[in-house]
């Protein structure tokens, strides 16, 4: 959405209103969280896959949605156009999917997966759904996930301030 707005120059139009870049990024990020969380819960409903810890699972999906949305906003800030977005996603795709690939090969040392940030999205969901993990069991992974989310949100705030200053200088 951000890349499309940048390409069509609608992002500049939005920030000529009283909305700032930070508010625009926040709105897009919150929409991303809501959509990702809704789709995740919908998939659980369609598959009747809530398991023994449905509230915990829905909460972890919410955190996963926040992680994904923050990552998407950061990509949207840096990427110039749709072609560059697709190229970037292809380039970093293996980094995003690595923990899931490592799960597919149990002979590999599973600790390797912890190097990748998406491990902290996948591991709690797998633990809750397949191993019946409780909140206490997944708390360490969730703490790391929340730390990643906070760092990305702080990065977005910093970048939006930089963009705001750069635009003020241009004006």
Short mmCIF file of N, CA, C and O in Angstrom, two decimals, residues 42-139:
data_model
loop_
_atom_site.label_atom_id
_atom_site.label_comp_id
_atom_site.label_asym_id
_atom_site.label_seq_id
_atom_site.Cartn_x
_atom_site.Cartn_y
_atom_site.Cartn_z
N UNK A 42 -9.64 -16.14 10.90
CA UNK A 42 -10.56 -16.75 9.94
C UNK A 42 -10.06 -18.13 9.51
O UNK A 42 -10.85 -19.08 9.43
N UNK A 43 -8.78 -18.24 9.28
CA UNK A 43 -8.20 -19.54 8.91
C UNK A 43 -8.38 -20.54 10.04
O UNK A 43 -8.71 -21.72 9.81
N UNK A 44 -8.18 -20.10 11.29
CA UNK A 44 -8.41 -20.98 12.43
C UNK A 44 -9.87 -21.43 12.50
O UNK A 44 -10.15 -22.61 12.77
N UNK A 45 -10.78 -20.50 12.24
CA UNK A 45 -12.21 -20.83 12.27
C UNK A 45 -12.54 -21.84 11.18
O UNK A 45 -13.21 -22.85 11.44
N UNK A 46 -12.08 -21.58 9.96
CA UNK A 46 -12.38 -22.47 8.84
C UNK A 46 -11.83 -23.86 9.03
O UNK A 46 -12.42 -24.84 8.58
N UNK A 47 -10.70 -23.95 9.72
CA UNK A 47 -10.08 -25.25 9.94
C UNK A 47 -10.42 -25.85 11.31
O UNK A 47 -9.91 -26.92 11.64
N UNK A 48 -11.24 -25.13 12.09
CA UNK A 48 -11.58 -25.57 13.44
C UNK A 48 -10.30 -25.97 14.19
O UNK A 48 -10.18 -27.07 14.71
N UNK A 49 -9.35 -25.04 14.21
CA UNK A 49 -8.01 -25.35 14.69
C UNK A 49 -7.59 -24.52 15.90
O UNK A 49 -6.42 -24.20 16.05
N UNK A 50 -8.54 -24.18 16.76
CA UNK A 50 -8.18 -23.36 17.91
C UNK A 50 -7.44 -24.14 18.99
O UNK A 50 -6.71 -23.56 19.77
N UNK A 51 -7.62 -25.42 19.06
CA UNK A 51 -6.91 -26.24 20.03
C UNK A 51 -7.32 -25.98 21.46
O UNK A 51 -8.37 -25.41 21.75
N UNK A 52 -6.44 -26.35 22.40
CA UNK A 52 -6.73 -26.26 23.82
C UNK A 52 -6.52 -24.85 24.38
O UNK A 52 -7.03 -24.55 25.46
N UNK A 53 -5.80 -23.99 23.67
CA UNK A 53 -5.48 -22.64 24.16
C UNK A 53 -5.94 -21.59 23.14
O UNK A 53 -5.11 -20.87 22.57
N UNK A 54 -7.25 -21.47 22.89
CA UNK A 54 -7.70 -20.56 21.82
C UNK A 54 -7.36 -19.09 22.05
O UNK A 54 -6.95 -18.41 21.11
N UNK A 55 -7.50 -18.59 23.27
CA UNK A 55 -7.19 -17.18 23.52
C UNK A 55 -5.70 -16.89 23.36
O UNK A 55 -5.31 -15.86 22.81
N UNK A 56 -4.88 -17.80 23.83
CA UNK A 56 -3.43 -17.65 23.67
C UNK A 56 -3.07 -17.66 22.19
O UNK A 56 -2.28 -16.82 21.74
N UNK A 57 -3.65 -18.56 21.44
CA UNK A 57 -3.37 -18.67 20.02
C UNK A 57 -3.80 -17.39 19.27
O UNK A 57 -3.05 -16.86 18.46
N UNK A 58 -4.97 -16.89 19.59
CA UNK A 58 -5.45 -15.65 18.96
C UNK A 58 -4.54 -14.47 19.34
O UNK A 58 -4.24 -13.61 18.50
N UNK A 59 -4.07 -14.44 20.57
CA UNK A 59 -3.15 -13.39 21.00
C UNK A 59 -1.82 -13.47 20.27
O UNK A 59 -1.27 -12.44 19.85
N UNK A 60 -1.30 -14.67 20.12
CA UNK A 60 -0.03 -14.85 19.40
C UNK A 60 -0.21 -14.47 17.93
O UNK A 60 0.69 -13.84 17.33
N UNK A 61 -1.34 -14.78 17.36
CA UNK A 61 -1.60 -14.38 15.98
C UNK A 61 -1.66 -12.85 15.89
O UNK A 61 -1.17 -12.26 14.92
N UNK A 62 -2.19 -12.20 16.91
CA UNK A 62 -2.19 -10.74 16.94
C UNK A 62 -0.78 -10.17 16.97
O UNK A 62 -0.48 -9.21 16.25
N UNK A 63 0.09 -10.75 17.79
CA UNK A 63 1.48 -10.31 17.82
C UNK A 63 2.18 -10.59 16.49
O UNK A 63 2.97 -9.77 16.00
N UNK A 64 1.88 -11.73 15.90
CA UNK A 64 2.45 -12.06 14.60
C UNK A 64 1.99 -11.08 13.54
O UNK A 64 2.77 -10.67 12.67
N UNK A 65 0.73 -10.67 13.63
CA UNK A 65 0.19 -9.68 12.69
C UNK A 65 0.91 -8.34 12.88
O UNK A 65 1.24 -7.66 11.89
N UNK A 66 1.17 -7.96 14.12
CA UNK A 66 1.89 -6.71 14.39
C UNK A 66 3.31 -6.77 13.83
O UNK A 66 3.81 -5.81 13.24
N UNK A 67 3.98 -7.90 14.02
CA UNK A 67 5.33 -8.09 13.48
C UNK A 67 5.32 -7.95 11.96
O UNK A 67 6.13 -7.22 11.38
N UNK A 68 4.38 -8.63 11.31
CA UNK A 68 4.29 -8.60 9.85
C UNK A 68 3.97 -7.20 9.34
O UNK A 68 4.56 -6.74 8.36
N UNK A 69 3.05 -6.52 9.99
CA UNK A 69 2.66 -5.17 9.56
C UNK A 69 3.82 -4.20 9.73
O UNK A 69 4.07 -3.37 8.85
N UNK A 70 4.53 -4.28 10.84
CA UNK A 70 5.67 -3.38 11.06
C UNK A 70 6.76 -3.64 10.01
O UNK A 70 7.33 -2.70 9.45
N UNK A 71 6.99 -4.89 9.71
CA UNK A 71 7.97 -5.24 8.68
C UNK A 71 7.51 -4.69 7.32
O UNK A 71 8.31 -4.15 6.56
N UNK A 72 6.22 -4.80 7.05
CA UNK A 72 5.67 -4.28 5.80
C UNK A 72 5.80 -2.78 5.68
O UNK A 72 6.12 -2.25 4.61
N UNK A 73 5.56 -2.07 6.78
CA UNK A 73 5.71 -0.60 6.76
C UNK A 73 7.17 -0.23 6.51
O UNK A 73 7.45 0.68 5.72
N UNK A 74 8.09 -0.93 7.14
CA UNK A 74 9.51 -0.64 6.91
C UNK A 74 9.87 -0.87 5.45
O UNK A 74 10.54 -0.05 4.82
N UNK A 75 9.42 -1.99 4.90
CA UNK A 75 9.65 -2.22 3.47
C UNK A 75 9.05 -1.10 2.63
O UNK A 75 9.66 -0.62 1.68
N UNK A 76 7.82 -0.71 2.97
CA UNK A 76 7.15 0.35 2.23
C UNK A 76 7.88 1.67 2.28
O UNK A 76 7.85 2.44 1.32
N UNK A 77 8.56 1.93 3.38
CA UNK A 77 9.32 3.17 3.51
C UNK A 77 10.54 3.15 2.59
O UNK A 77 10.85 4.14 1.93
N UNK A 78 11.22 2.01 2.53
CA UNK A 78 12.49 1.95 1.79
C UNK A 78 12.34 1.66 0.30
O UNK A 78 13.14 2.12 -0.50
N UNK A 79 11.34 0.90 -0.07
CA UNK A 79 11.22 0.45 -1.46
C UNK A 79 10.56 1.54 -2.31
O UNK A 79 9.60 2.16 -1.89
N UNK A 80 11.11 1.75 -3.50
CA UNK A 80 10.67 2.85 -4.36
C UNK A 80 9.44 2.53 -5.21
O UNK A 80 8.61 3.38 -5.44
N UNK A 81 9.37 1.30 -5.75
CA UNK A 81 8.25 0.95 -6.62
C UNK A 81 7.90 -0.53 -6.47
O UNK A 81 8.57 -1.27 -5.77
N UNK A 82 6.84 -0.94 -7.17
CA UNK A 82 6.34 -2.31 -7.03
C UNK A 82 7.36 -3.34 -7.50
O UNK A 82 7.52 -4.39 -6.87
N UNK A 83 8.07 -3.07 -8.58
CA UNK A 83 9.09 -4.01 -9.06
C UNK A 83 10.19 -4.20 -8.03
O UNK A 83 10.64 -5.32 -7.80
N UNK A 84 10.61 -3.12 -7.43
CA UNK A 84 11.63 -3.22 -6.38
C UNK A 84 11.10 -3.97 -5.17
O UNK A 84 11.84 -4.73 -4.53
N UNK A 85 9.82 -3.80 -4.85
CA UNK A 85 9.22 -4.53 -3.74
C UNK A 85 9.25 -6.03 -3.99
O UNK A 85 9.66 -6.81 -3.13
N UNK A 86 8.83 -6.45 -5.19
CA UNK A 86 8.84 -7.87 -5.51
C UNK A 86 10.26 -8.44 -5.54
O UNK A 86 10.50 -9.55 -5.05
N UNK A 87 11.20 -7.67 -6.06
CA UNK A 87 12.59 -8.12 -6.08
C UNK A 87 13.12 -8.26 -4.66
O UNK A 87 13.80 -9.24 -4.34
N UNK A 88 12.80 -7.30 -3.81
CA UNK A 88 13.24 -7.35 -2.41
C UNK A 88 12.64 -8.55 -1.70
O UNK A 88 13.33 -9.25 -0.95
N UNK A 89 11.36 -8.79 -1.93
CA UNK A 89 10.70 -9.93 -1.27
C UNK A 89 11.30 -11.26 -1.74
O UNK A 89 11.45 -12.18 -0.94
N UNK A 90 11.63 -11.35 -3.01
CA UNK A 90 12.29 -12.56 -3.50
C UNK A 90 13.66 -12.73 -2.86
O UNK A 90 14.06 -13.82 -2.49
N UNK A 91 14.36 -11.62 -2.74
CA UNK A 91 15.70 -11.65 -2.18
C UNK A 91 15.69 -12.08 -0.71
O UNK A 91 16.51 -12.89 -0.29
N UNK A 92 14.78 -11.53 0.08
CA UNK A 92 14.76 -11.84 1.51
C UNK A 92 13.77 -12.94 1.87
O UNK A 92 13.65 -13.30 3.03
N UNK A 93 13.10 -13.49 0.88
CA UNK A 93 12.10 -14.54 1.13
C UNK A 93 12.65 -15.71 1.90
O UNK A 93 12.01 -16.23 2.82
N UNK A 94 13.84 -16.16 1.55
CA UNK A 94 14.42 -17.31 2.24
C UNK A 94 14.65 -17.01 3.71
O UNK A 94 14.51 -17.88 4.56
N UNK A 95 14.99 -15.76 4.02
CA UNK A 95 15.18 -15.39 5.43
C UNK A 95 13.87 -15.44 6.20
O UNK A 95 13.83 -15.77 7.37
N UNK A 96 12.77 -15.09 5.51
CA UNK A 96 11.46 -15.11 6.16
C UNK A 96 10.97 -16.55 6.37
O UNK A 96 10.36 -16.84 7.39
N UNK A 97 11.24 -17.41 5.41
CA UNK A 97 10.71 -18.77 5.47
C UNK A 97 11.68 -19.79 6.08
O UNK A 97 11.31 -20.94 6.28
N UNK A 98 12.89 -19.38 6.38
CA UNK A 98 13.91 -20.31 6.89
C UNK A 98 13.45 -21.11 8.11
O UNK A 98 13.64 -22.34 8.13
N UNK A 99 12.83 -20.50 9.13
CA UNK A 99 12.43 -21.32 10.29
C UNK A 99 11.44 -22.41 9.92
O UNK A 99 11.52 -23.53 10.44
N UNK A 100 10.51 -22.12 9.01
CA UNK A 100 9.55 -23.15 8.59
C UNK A 100 10.26 -24.26 7.83
O UNK A 100 9.93 -25.45 8.00
N UNK A 101 11.23 -23.90 7.00
CA UNK A 101 11.99 -24.93 6.27
C UNK A 101 12.79 -25.80 7.23
O UNK A 101 12.90 -27.00 7.04
N UNK A 102 13.35 -25.19 8.27
CA UNK A 102 14.13 -25.95 9.24
C UNK A 102 13.22 -26.92 10.00
O UNK A 102 13.60 -28.05 10.29
N UNK A 103 11.97 -26.50 10.29
CA UNK A 103 11.00 -27.40 10.93
C UNK A 103 10.72 -28.62 10.07
O UNK A 103 10.45 -29.71 10.58
N UNK A 104 10.76 -28.44 8.75
CA UNK A 104 10.47 -29.56 7.84
C UNK A 104 11.54 -30.63 7.86
O UNK A 104 11.30 -31.76 7.46
N UNK A 105 12.74 -30.27 8.30
CA UNK A 105 13.85 -31.20 8.34
C UNK A 105 14.31 -31.38 9.78
O UNK A 105 15.24 -30.71 10.24
N UNK A 106 13.67 -32.30 10.51
CA UNK A 106 13.98 -32.46 11.94
C UNK A 106 15.40 -32.93 12.21
O UNK A 106 15.89 -32.81 13.34
N UNK A 107 16.11 -33.44 11.20
CA UNK A 107 17.49 -33.86 11.42
C UNK A 107 18.44 -32.67 11.56
O UNK A 107 19.54 -32.81 12.11
N UNK A 108 18.02 -31.50 11.07
CA UNK A 108 18.83 -30.30 11.22
C UNK A 108 18.76 -29.82 12.67
O UNK A 108 17.73 -29.98 13.33
N UNK A 109 19.82 -29.22 13.17
CA UNK A 109 19.75 -28.65 14.52
C UNK A 109 18.69 -27.54 14.54
O UNK A 109 18.80 -26.55 13.82
N UNK A 110 17.67 -27.70 15.34
CA UNK A 110 16.55 -26.76 15.36
C UNK A 110 16.94 -25.40 15.92
O UNK A 110 16.27 -24.40 15.67
N UNK A 111 18.05 -25.33 16.65
CA UNK A 111 18.50 -24.05 17.21
C UNK A 111 18.90 -23.07 16.11
O UNK A 111 18.90 -21.86 16.33
N UNK A 112 19.23 -23.58 14.92
CA UNK A 112 19.59 -22.70 13.80
C UNK A 112 18.44 -21.74 13.50
O UNK A 112 18.66 -20.58 13.16
N UNK A 113 17.21 -22.21 13.64
CA UNK A 113 16.04 -21.40 13.32
C UNK A 113 15.94 -20.15 14.18
O UNK A 113 15.37 -19.15 13.75
N UNK A 114 16.51 -20.20 15.38
CA UNK A 114 16.41 -19.06 16.30
C UNK A 114 17.19 -17.83 15.83
O UNK A 114 17.01 -16.75 16.36
N UNK A 115 18.01 -17.98 14.81
CA UNK A 115 18.76 -16.87 14.25
C UNK A 115 17.83 -15.94 13.47
O UNK A 115 18.07 -14.75 13.38
N UNK A 116 16.73 -16.47 12.96
CA UNK A 116 15.82 -15.72 12.10
C UNK A 116 14.68 -15.12 12.91
O UNK A 116 14.07 -15.80 13.73
N UNK A 117 14.36 -13.84 12.69
CA UNK A 117 13.29 -13.20 13.46
C UNK A 117 11.93 -13.90 13.31
O UNK A 117 11.16 -13.92 14.27
N UNK A 118 11.66 -14.47 12.15
CA UNK A 118 10.36 -15.11 11.96
C UNK A 118 10.22 -16.40 12.78
O UNK A 118 9.11 -16.89 12.95
N UNK A 119 11.30 -16.88 13.33
CA UNK A 119 11.22 -18.03 14.23
C UNK A 119 10.30 -17.70 15.40
O UNK A 119 9.50 -18.54 15.85
N UNK A 120 10.38 -16.46 15.88
CA UNK A 120 9.62 -16.06 17.07
C UNK A 120 8.15 -15.80 16.75
O UNK A 120 7.35 -15.58 17.66
N UNK A 121 7.81 -15.87 15.48
CA UNK A 121 6.42 -15.87 15.05
C UNK A 121 5.94 -17.31 14.94
O UNK A 121 4.86 -17.66 15.43
N UNK A 122 6.75 -18.14 14.32
CA UNK A 122 6.35 -19.52 14.02
C UNK A 122 6.41 -20.43 15.24
O UNK A 122 5.49 -21.20 15.49
N UNK A 123 7.48 -20.35 16.03
CA UNK A 123 7.69 -21.27 17.15
C UNK A 123 6.55 -21.26 18.16
O UNK A 123 6.08 -22.34 18.56
N UNK A 124 6.07 -20.08 18.61
CA UNK A 124 4.97 -20.13 19.58
C UNK A 124 3.69 -20.75 19.00
O UNK A 124 3.00 -21.50 19.69
N UNK A 125 3.41 -20.47 17.74
CA UNK A 125 2.20 -21.03 17.12
C UNK A 125 2.32 -22.54 17.01
O UNK A 125 1.38 -23.27 17.34
N UNK A 126 3.48 -23.03 16.59
CA UNK A 126 3.70 -24.47 16.50
C UNK A 126 3.62 -25.10 17.89
O UNK A 126 2.98 -26.15 18.08
N UNK A 127 4.23 -24.46 18.87
CA UNK A 127 4.22 -25.02 20.23
C UNK A 127 2.80 -25.09 20.80
O UNK A 127 2.43 -26.09 21.43
N UNK A 128 2.01 -24.06 20.54
CA UNK A 128 0.63 -24.04 21.07
C UNK A 128 -0.24 -25.05 20.36
O UNK A 128 -0.97 -25.80 21.00
N UNK A 129 -0.15 -25.10 19.04
CA UNK A 129 -1.06 -25.96 18.27
C UNK A 129 -0.65 -27.41 18.28
O UNK A 129 -1.50 -28.29 18.31
N UNK A 130 0.64 -27.70 18.25
CA UNK A 130 1.08 -29.09 18.13
C UNK A 130 1.55 -29.72 19.43
O UNK A 130 1.51 -30.93 19.57
N UNK A 131 1.98 -28.88 20.38
CA UNK A 131 2.52 -29.43 21.61
C UNK A 131 1.70 -29.06 22.84
O UNK A 131 2.05 -29.43 23.95
N UNK A 132 0.61 -28.29 22.63
CA UNK A 132 -0.24 -27.88 23.75
C UNK A 132 0.45 -26.96 24.73
O UNK A 132 0.14 -26.98 25.93
N UNK A 133 1.36 -26.14 24.25
CA UNK A 133 2.13 -25.25 25.13
C UNK A 133 1.21 -24.22 25.80
O UNK A 133 0.17 -23.84 25.27
N UNK A 134 1.62 -23.79 26.98
CA UNK A 134 0.90 -22.76 27.73
C UNK A 134 1.61 -21.42 27.54
O UNK A 134 2.68 -21.34 26.93
N UNK A 135 1.01 -20.38 28.12
CA UNK A 135 1.61 -19.05 28.04
C UNK A 135 3.02 -19.05 28.62
O UNK A 135 3.94 -18.47 28.06
N UNK A 136 3.21 -19.70 29.75
CA UNK A 136 4.54 -19.76 30.39
C UNK A 136 5.55 -20.43 29.48
O UNK A 136 6.72 -20.05 29.45
N UNK A 137 5.10 -21.44 28.72
CA UNK A 137 6.00 -22.15 27.82
C UNK A 137 6.50 -21.27 26.67
O UNK A 137 7.66 -21.38 26.26
N UNK A 138 5.62 -20.42 26.15
CA UNK A 138 5.98 -19.61 24.97
C UNK A 138 6.41 -18.18 25.35
O UNK A 138 6.79 -17.41 24.47
N UNK A 139 6.37 -17.85 26.62
CA UNK A 139 6.71 -16.50 27.07
C UNK A 139 8.09 -16.04 26.61
O UNK A 139 8.23 -14.90 26.14
#
